[in-house]
Each structure stands twice: as C-alpha cells, then as structure tokens.
Amino acid sequence: MRKGQAAAPAKPQHTLFGLSTRRAVILGGVIFVLALTLAVPMHTYLTQRAEADRLASEQRDLERELDELQRQKEQIEDPAWIEAQARERLGLVRPGETPYKVQLPGDYKPPEEDAPPPPPSTGAWHSDLWQRLAGPPPSTEPERGTLPENPAVPAPAPEEPGVPTG
C-alpha cells in the first residue's frame, strides 16, 4: 500500500440475526434436525396418551355396566321381586286369594293381527317388489252372496251310437 492511498474497503459481510449467512444456515439445519428428532417421540407420546384416555373411559363404562348387572342379579335373586313379577306379568295369585282384573274404558287395546305371510319369491327382485306394491292377487273364488261371472255349464252327455236324439 502506498502512502497516500486509503485502504481498500473490506467486503461487506451478509448477516442474518447477527450471524454470517453461512453460520445462520448451519444453525437452521441443526434446529431442523433437532425438530425432526423430537417430532417422532412426541407423536408417539400423544398417540399413546389418547389411547390411554380412551381405554380409561371404556373401563369406567364397563364398570358401570358391571354394577348395573350385579344390581339386577341381586334383584332377580330376591324372592319378593320374583313374586311381584309373577303377579304383574303372569297374573298369578297365591292359593286362597281371589284375583280381580280392573279394566278401565280407555285401556282396551284390540289384539294385534298377524300379518299375512309374504307371497312366494319369483326369483327376480323387481318382480317381488312389484308384487308387494300391487298387493295380493285377486281371489278366484266369488264372494259370498254374489253369483259367479261365468257360471259353469255342464258338458253335454256323449251320444250313444244307434240311439236317436231328439
């Protein structure tokens, strides 16, 4: 360098958060690797925690159901409960008692009629559906008190050879 010349200005360094660019990239890479290293165990921990909570809830439900079933078992083993159920459901009475059944006017329920059996299947689903929608086929027997539309005409007696008709 010569005496009258100023020193050449130094190249400006690029910085990121007070670090050189190279150091900032290395630091970012290290943070990324640490994040990946911690992500898998964290995911496993959270999954196992949710499964443990679900199993604890299921166990509480099963314990409640077990308590209810034990209560029902004790109730069924009670002779007084059995007698009450026999009186209520079956209408049984003890020897010497007179049974009464009170029927109030609004309590009558007509007996339920059994549904007719479904028609036999023809094999094709659309035919079966059409039969169900159309209803039962019309009856071939005439209703009581009506005459049949085409009364049966008796067939003529066969003619005997040599006998004149007429």
XYZ file of N, CA and C in Angstrom:
498
model
N 0.827 -1.158 0.000
C 0.000 0.000 0.000
C 0.877 1.230 0.000
N 0.386 2.111 -0.660
C 1.145 3.340 -0.758
C 0.675 4.327 0.266
N 1.516 5.292 0.438
C 1.218 6.268 1.448
C 0.108 7.156 0.979
N -0.331 7.542 0.390
C -1.405 8.475 0.047
C -2.700 7.775 -0.291
N -2.666 6.523 -0.443
C -3.897 5.820 -0.791
C -4.553 5.298 0.468
N -5.864 5.321 0.389
C -6.623 4.788 1.520
C -6.710 3.285 1.385
N -6.913 2.652 2.461
C -7.040 1.184 2.432
C -8.318 0.822 1.703
N -8.284 -0.253 0.950
C -9.471 -0.691 0.198
C -10.542 -1.101 1.192
N -11.735 -0.668 0.896
C -12.790 -1.038 1.836
C -13.000 -2.548 1.846
N -13.273 -3.104 3.014
C -13.493 -4.560 3.159
C -14.855 -4.919 2.588
N -14.953 -6.132 2.085
C -16.234 -6.573 1.550
C -17.252 -6.575 2.678
N -18.433 -6.066 2.395
C -19.442 -6.108 3.461
C -19.904 -7.543 3.654
N -19.997 -7.968 4.881
C -20.446 -9.329 5.183
C -21.965 -9.335 5.329
N -22.601 -10.345 4.728
C -24.046 -10.504 4.873
C -24.314 -11.182 6.206
N -25.218 -10.608 6.965
C -25.509 -11.184 8.278
C -27.011 -11.455 8.400
N -27.324 -12.423 9.211
C -28.706 -12.793 9.493
C -28.772 -13.041 10.984
N -29.576 -12.258 11.676
C -29.666 -12.307 13.138
C -28.303 -12.153 13.788
N -27.513 -11.376 13.224
C -26.194 -11.098 13.781
C -25.174 -12.178 13.464
N -25.525 -13.167 12.655
C -24.595 -14.235 12.283
C -24.312 -14.129 10.796
N -23.183 -14.629 10.419
C -22.894 -14.641 8.989
C -23.870 -15.616 8.332
N -24.059 -15.483 7.045
C -25.020 -16.301 6.317
C -24.683 -17.784 6.462
N -23.435 -18.093 6.369
C -23.011 -19.487 6.471
C -23.357 -20.050 7.841
N -23.083 -19.320 8.878
C -23.380 -19.787 10.234
C -24.890 -19.883 10.466
N -25.662 -18.960 9.891
C -27.120 -18.990 10.048
C -27.704 -20.224 9.369
N -27.188 -20.608 8.205
C -27.671 -21.811 7.508
C -27.334 -23.050 8.316
N -26.163 -23.135 8.855
C -25.765 -24.282 9.683
C -26.652 -24.365 10.925
N -26.890 -23.224 11.573
C -27.753 -23.206 12.762
C -29.178 -23.640 12.406
N -29.701 -23.186 11.273
C -31.037 -23.598 10.825
C -31.110 -25.098 10.574
N -30.072 -25.650 9.969
C -30.025 -27.099 9.718
C -30.025 -27.884 11.017
N -29.253 -27.426 12.000
C -29.199 -28.105 13.302
C -30.575 -28.057 13.976
N -31.228 -26.900 13.925
C -32.569 -26.772 14.533
C -33.557 -27.689 13.814
N -33.476 -27.793 12.494
C -34.369 -28.663 11.723
C -34.170 -30.128 12.106
N -32.918 -30.555 12.228
C -32.628 -31.939 12.607
C -33.136 -32.213 14.021
N -32.962 -31.275 14.938
C -33.478 -31.452 16.304
C -35.006 -31.550 16.306
N -35.661 -30.735 15.484
C -37.113 -30.775 15.417
C -37.584 -32.132 14.892
N -36.937 -32.662 13.863
C -37.304 -33.979 13.355
C -37.036 -35.067 14.384
N -35.955 -34.933 15.117
C -35.614 -35.925 16.124
C -36.645 -35.952 17.242
N -37.192 -34.808 17.589
C -38.170 -34.742 18.678
C -39.602 -34.988 18.205
N -39.891 -34.847 16.915
C -41.264 -34.958 16.412
C -41.800 -36.380 16.543
N -41.015 -37.369 16.205
C -41.496 -38.751 16.248
C -41.819 -39.185 17.677
N -40.935 -38.984 18.646
C -41.298 -39.374 20.012
C -42.496 -38.580 20.556
N -42.612 -37.317 20.165
C -43.742 -36.506 20.634
C -45.052 -37.061 20.053
N -45.033 -37.430 18.780
C -46.221 -38.006 18.149
C -46.599 -39.322 18.830
N -45.609 -40.160 19.104
C -45.861 -41.429 19.779
C -46.443 -41.185 21.170
N -45.894 -40.240 21.911
C -46.386 -39.922 23.252
C -47.844 -39.465 23.206
N -48.173 -38.555 22.273
C -49.537 -38.040 22.196
C -50.519 -39.132 21.768
N -50.110 -40.003 20.865
C -50.968 -41.099 20.439
C -51.239 -42.057 21.589
N -50.205 -42.412 22.325
C -50.376 -43.315 23.458
C -51.209 -42.668 24.558
N -51.071 -41.390 24.741
C -51.853 -40.672 25.754
C -53.342 -40.693 25.389
N -53.660 -40.469 24.118
C -55.056 -40.509 23.675
C -55.624 -41.923 23.818
N -54.840 -42.931 23.504
C -55.284 -44.322 23.638
C -55.529 -44.662 25.109
N -54.666 -44.190 25.994
C -54.841 -44.441 27.423
C -56.121 -43.774 27.933
N -56.404 -42.563 27.474
C -57.633 -41.882 27.877
C -58.866 -42.633 27.378
N -58.814 -43.129 26.147
C -59.941 -43.880 25.589
C -60.171 -45.171 26.371
N -59.078 -45.875 26.705
C -59.206 -47.117 27.457
C -59.726 -46.865 28.867
N -59.312 -45.769 29.491
C -59.818 -45.447 30.832
C -61.311 -45.152 30.780
N -61.748 -44.437 29.755
C -63.174 -44.158 29.598
C -63.958 -45.448 29.373
N -63.433 -46.327 28.539
C -64.094 -47.610 28.281
C -64.171 -48.448 29.556
N -63.111 -48.413 30.365
C -63.109 -49.161 31.616
C -64.171 -48.618 32.572
N -64.326 -47.295 32.653
C -65.368 -46.714 33.509
C -66.756 -47.149 33.048
N -66.978 -47.158 31.721
C -68.272 -47.593 31.195
C -68.542 -49.061 31.531
N -67.517 -49.903 31.395
C -67.692 -51.321 31.694
C -67.939 -51.554 33.186
N -67.285 -50.766 34.031
C -67.517 -50.897 35.472
C -68.940 -50.482 35.831
N -69.456 -49.416 35.196
C -70.850 -49.011 35.425
C -71.808 -50.112 34.983
N -71.536 -50.693 33.824
C -72.392 -51.770 33.324
C -72.333 -52.983 34.249
N -71.144 -53.300 34.766
C -70.999 -54.414 35.698
C -71.796 -54.160 36.975
N -71.733 -52.931 37.499
C -72.512 -52.593 38.694
C -74.005 -52.752 38.443
N -74.476 -52.319 37.266
C -75.893 -52.447 36.923
C -76.291 -53.912 36.824
N -75.446 -54.728 36.218
C -75.754 -56.152 36.090
C -75.743 -56.850 37.455
N -74.833 -56.457 38.331
C -74.821 -57.041 39.678
C -76.077 -56.644 40.452
N -76.539 -55.409 40.267
C -77.769 -54.973 40.913
C -78.956 -55.781 40.392
N -78.993 -56.006 39.088
C -80.074 -56.805 38.510
C -80.019 -58.243 39.010
N -78.827 -58.794 39.150
C -78.674 -60.168 39.654
C -79.207 -60.276 41.073
N -78.847 -59.300 41.911
C -79.354 -59.312 43.281
C -80.873 -59.191 43.306
N -81.414 -58.369 42.428
C -82.858 -58.171 42.356
C -83.549 -59.457 41.907
N -82.974 -60.146 40.927
C -83.576 -61.378 40.423
C -83.535 -62.479 41.479
N -82.518 -62.479 42.305
C -82.411 -63.495 43.349
C -83.338 -63.213 44.528
N -83.950 -62.045 44.606
C -84.846 -61.671 45.699
C -86.216 -62.326 45.488
N -86.677 -63.179 46.426
C -87.969 -63.846 46.259
C -89.144 -62.870 46.181
N -89.072 -61.754 46.855
C -90.165 -60.778 46.806
C -90.279 -60.179 45.400
N -89.169 -59.925 44.763
C -89.204 -59.380 43.405
C -89.778 -60.408 42.440
N -89.372 -61.682 42.597
C -89.886 -62.745 41.728
C -91.400 -62.847 41.884
N -91.884 -62.788 43.128
C -93.326 -62.869 43.361
C -94.047 -61.677 42.724
N -93.481 -60.493 42.864
C -94.107 -59.304 42.277
C -94.165 -59.415 40.755
N -93.114 -59.924 40.147
C -93.111 -60.084 38.699
C -94.112 -61.143 38.255
N -94.248 -62.230 39.030
C -95.216 -63.273 38.689
C -96.635 -62.725 38.783
N -96.901 -61.900 39.757
C -98.237 -61.307 39.895
C -98.507 -60.309 38.759
N -97.514 -59.475 38.468
C -97.711 -58.411 37.477
C -97.732 -58.952 36.051
N -96.731 -59.719 35.682
C -96.607 -60.157 34.296
C -97.497 -61.348 33.961
N -97.572 -62.313 34.866
C -98.278 -63.548 34.557
C -99.673 -63.610 35.164
N -99.976 -62.687 36.061
C -101.294 -62.683 36.694
C -101.483 -63.815 37.684
N -100.404 -64.331 38.265
C -100.509 -65.420 39.230
C -100.944 -64.887 40.593
N -101.629 -65.751 41.356
C -102.058 -65.402 42.716
C -101.691 -66.546 43.638
N -101.661 -66.260 44.923
C -101.383 -67.288 45.923
C -102.656 -68.100 46.164
N -102.492 -69.320 46.636
C -103.684 -70.121 46.945
C -104.559 -69.407 47.975
N -105.856 -69.366 47.704
C -106.803 -68.730 48.620
C -107.088 -67.277 48.277
N -106.286 -66.637 47.420
C -106.543 -65.261 47.018
C -107.533 -65.236 45.864
N -108.301 -64.179 45.800
C -109.248 -64.009 44.699
C -108.686 -62.947 43.764
N -108.400 -63.330 42.512
C -107.835 -62.341 41.587
C -108.923 -61.454 40.992
N -108.621 -60.181 40.878
C -109.501 -59.217 40.225
C -108.687 -58.515 39.156
N -109.344 -58.278 38.049
C -108.680 -57.524 36.996
C -109.596 -56.372 36.636
N -109.142 -55.167 36.866
C -109.933 -53.974 36.597
C -109.588 -53.484 35.202
N -110.627 -53.317 34.382
C -110.421 -52.796 33.042
C -111.136 -51.462 32.933
N -110.393 -50.443 32.671
C -110.952 -49.114 32.505
C -111.344 -48.923 31.048
N -112.335 -48.088 30.769
C -112.808 -47.941 29.389
C -111.722 -47.517 28.392
N -110.806 -46.687 28.765
C -109.788 -46.201 27.831
C -108.597 -47.127 27.695
N -108.541 -48.206 28.473
C -107.375 -49.079 28.471
C -107.454 -50.211 27.464
N -108.588 -50.374 26.774
C -108.743 -51.513 25.864
C -107.858 -51.330 24.636
N -107.135 -52.384 24.316
C -106.314 -52.407 23.107
C -106.715 -53.652 22.339
N -107.159 -53.495 21.099
C -107.526 -54.687 20.330
C -106.301 -55.557 20.094
N -106.516 -56.871 20.020
C -105.352 -57.747 19.794
C -104.748 -57.474 18.425
N -103.444 -57.586 18.380
C -102.733 -57.346 17.126
C -102.932 -58.541 16.206
N -103.237 -58.245 14.953
C -103.417 -59.313 13.986
C -102.066 -59.665 13.377
N -101.929 -60.955 13.114
C -100.691 -61.387 12.470
C -100.730 -60.970 11.011
N -99.619 -60.525 10.532
C -99.528 -60.117 9.129
C -99.559 -61.371 8.256
N -100.186 -61.292 7.092
C -100.200 -62.474 6.223
C -98.787 -62.772 5.746
N -98.517 -64.035 5.468
C -97.156 -64.365 5.012
C -96.892 -63.718 3.659
N -95.658 -63.364 3.407
C -95.341 -62.728 2.123
C -95.535 -63.724 0.990
N -95.843 -63.233 -0.198
C -96.015 -64.146 -1.329
C -94.692 -64.823 -1.661
N -94.766 -65.991 -2.280
C -93.509 -66.691 -2.596
C -92.685 -65.888 -3.596
N -91.401 -66.034 -3.455
C -90.478 -65.283 -4.315
C -90.464 -65.874 -5.711
N -90.439 -64.993 -6.708
C -90.357 -65.448 -8.092
C -88.920 -65.510 -8.566
N -88.024 -64.988 -7.786
C -86.607 -65.042 -8.133
C -86.043 -63.704 -8.546
N -86.798 -62.897 -9.273
C -86.299 -61.602 -9.715
C -86.718 -60.538 -8.695
N -85.817 -59.710 -8.268
C -86.116 -58.730 -7.223
C -87.181 -57.750 -7.665
N -87.152 -57.351 -8.934
C -88.122 -56.361 -9.381
C -89.525 -56.959 -9.445
N -89.635 -58.245 -9.739
C -90.952 -58.897 -9.736
C -91.499 -58.982 -8.320
N -90.618 -59.325 -7.379
C -91.055 -59.393 -5.975
C -91.512 -58.027 -5.486
N -90.770 -56.995 -5.835
C -91.136 -55.644 -5.414
C -92.484 -55.256 -6.007
N -92.681 -55.552 -7.274
C -93.939 -55.207 -7.924
C -95.103 -55.953 -7.275
N -94.898 -57.222 -6.925
C -95.955 -57.991 -6.260
C -96.295 -57.388 -4.905
N -95.292 -56.955 -4.161
C -95.559 -56.358 -2.852
C -96.297 -55.035 -2.988
N -95.941 -54.241 -3.998
C -96.594 -52.949 -4.175
C -98.018 -53.103 -4.706
N -98.240 -54.071 -5.570
C -99.547 -54.256 -6.185
C -100.542 -54.880 -5.210
N -100.067 -55.548 -4.198
C -100.969 -56.181 -3.237
C -101.229 -57.619 -3.628
N -102.093 -58.288 -2.861
C -102.356 -59.694 -3.138
C -103.115 -59.842 -4.449
N -102.930 -60.969 -5.138
C -103.649 -61.175 -6.397
C -105.138 -61.331 -6.121
N -105.994 -60.997 -7.083
C -107.434 -61.105 -6.852
C -107.832 -62.563 -6.644
N -108.853 -62.734 -5.819
C -109.312 -64.069 -5.476
C -110.067 -64.663 -6.655
N -109.915 -65.978 -6.896
C -110.630 -66.652 -7.979
C -111.993 -67.137 -7.527
N -112.200 -67.213 -6.206
C -113.500 -67.640 -5.694
C -114.392 -66.416 -5.542
N -115.690 -66.539 -5.919
C -116.592 -65.386 -5.761
C -116.892 -65.157 -4.291
N -117.171 -63.909 -3.971
C -117.513 -63.575 -2.595
C -118.856 -64.174 -2.263
N -119.124 -64.336 -0.986
C -120.403 -64.890 -0.555
C -121.528 -63.938 -0.930
N -122.614 -64.501 -1.411
C -123.772 -63.692 -1.736
C -123.745 -63.141 -3.145
N -122.725 -63.445 -3.931
C -122.675 -62.965 -5.315
C -122.620 -64.165 -6.235
N -123.104 -63.978 -7.423
C -123.057 -65.035 -8.418
C -121.752 -64.936 -9.182
N -121.237 -66.072 -9.596
C -120.009 -66.008 -10.395
C -120.309 -65.404 -11.752
N -119.309 -64.749 -12.335
C -119.494 -64.087 -13.618
C -119.745 -65.096 -14.729
N -119.022 -66.169 -14.790
C -119.186 -67.197 -15.823
C -119.630 -68.489 -15.149
N -120.942 -68.713 -15.029
C -121.354 -69.958 -14.387
C -120.925 -71.140 -15.245
N -120.543 -72.193 -14.600
C -120.092 -73.379 -15.320
C -121.293 -74.070 -15.940
N -121.234 -74.322 -17.222
C -122.301 -75.024 -17.941
C -121.877 -76.473 -18.051
N -122.769 -77.389 -17.640
C -122.358 -78.791 -17.710
C -122.157 -79.212 -19.159
N -121.205 -80.043 -19.385
C -120.914 -80.522 -20.734
C -122.021 -81.479 -21.172
N -122.374 -81.483 -22.441
C -123.433 -82.396 -22.900
C -122.974 -83.846 -22.775
N -123.952 -84.690 -22.535
C -123.648 -86.102 -22.385
C -123.232 -86.656 -23.733
N -122.292 -87.567 -23.752
C -121.875 -88.135 -25.034
C -123.014 -88.944 -25.656
N -123.094 -88.851 -26.965
C -124.157 -89.576 -27.674
C -123.764 -91.047 -27.841
N -124.793 -91.867 -27.710
C -124.546 -93.296 -27.901
C -124.873 -93.634 -29.333
N -124.065 -94.432 -29.989
C -124.371 -94.777 -31.376
C -125.667 -95.613 -31.475
N -126.468 -95.287 -32.430
C -127.690 -96.013 -32.689
C -128.879 -95.528 -31.899
N -128.687 -94.568 -31.025
C -129.826 -94.058 -30.248
C -130.196 -92.713 -30.824
N -131.420 -92.543 -31.321
C -131.784 -91.254 -31.862
C -131.972 -90.238 -30.771
N -131.566 -89.025 -31.046
C -131.724 -87.933 -30.080
C -132.844 -87.058 -30.564
N -133.520 -86.547 -29.694
C -134.375 -85.649 -30.085
C -135.582 -85.122 -30.037
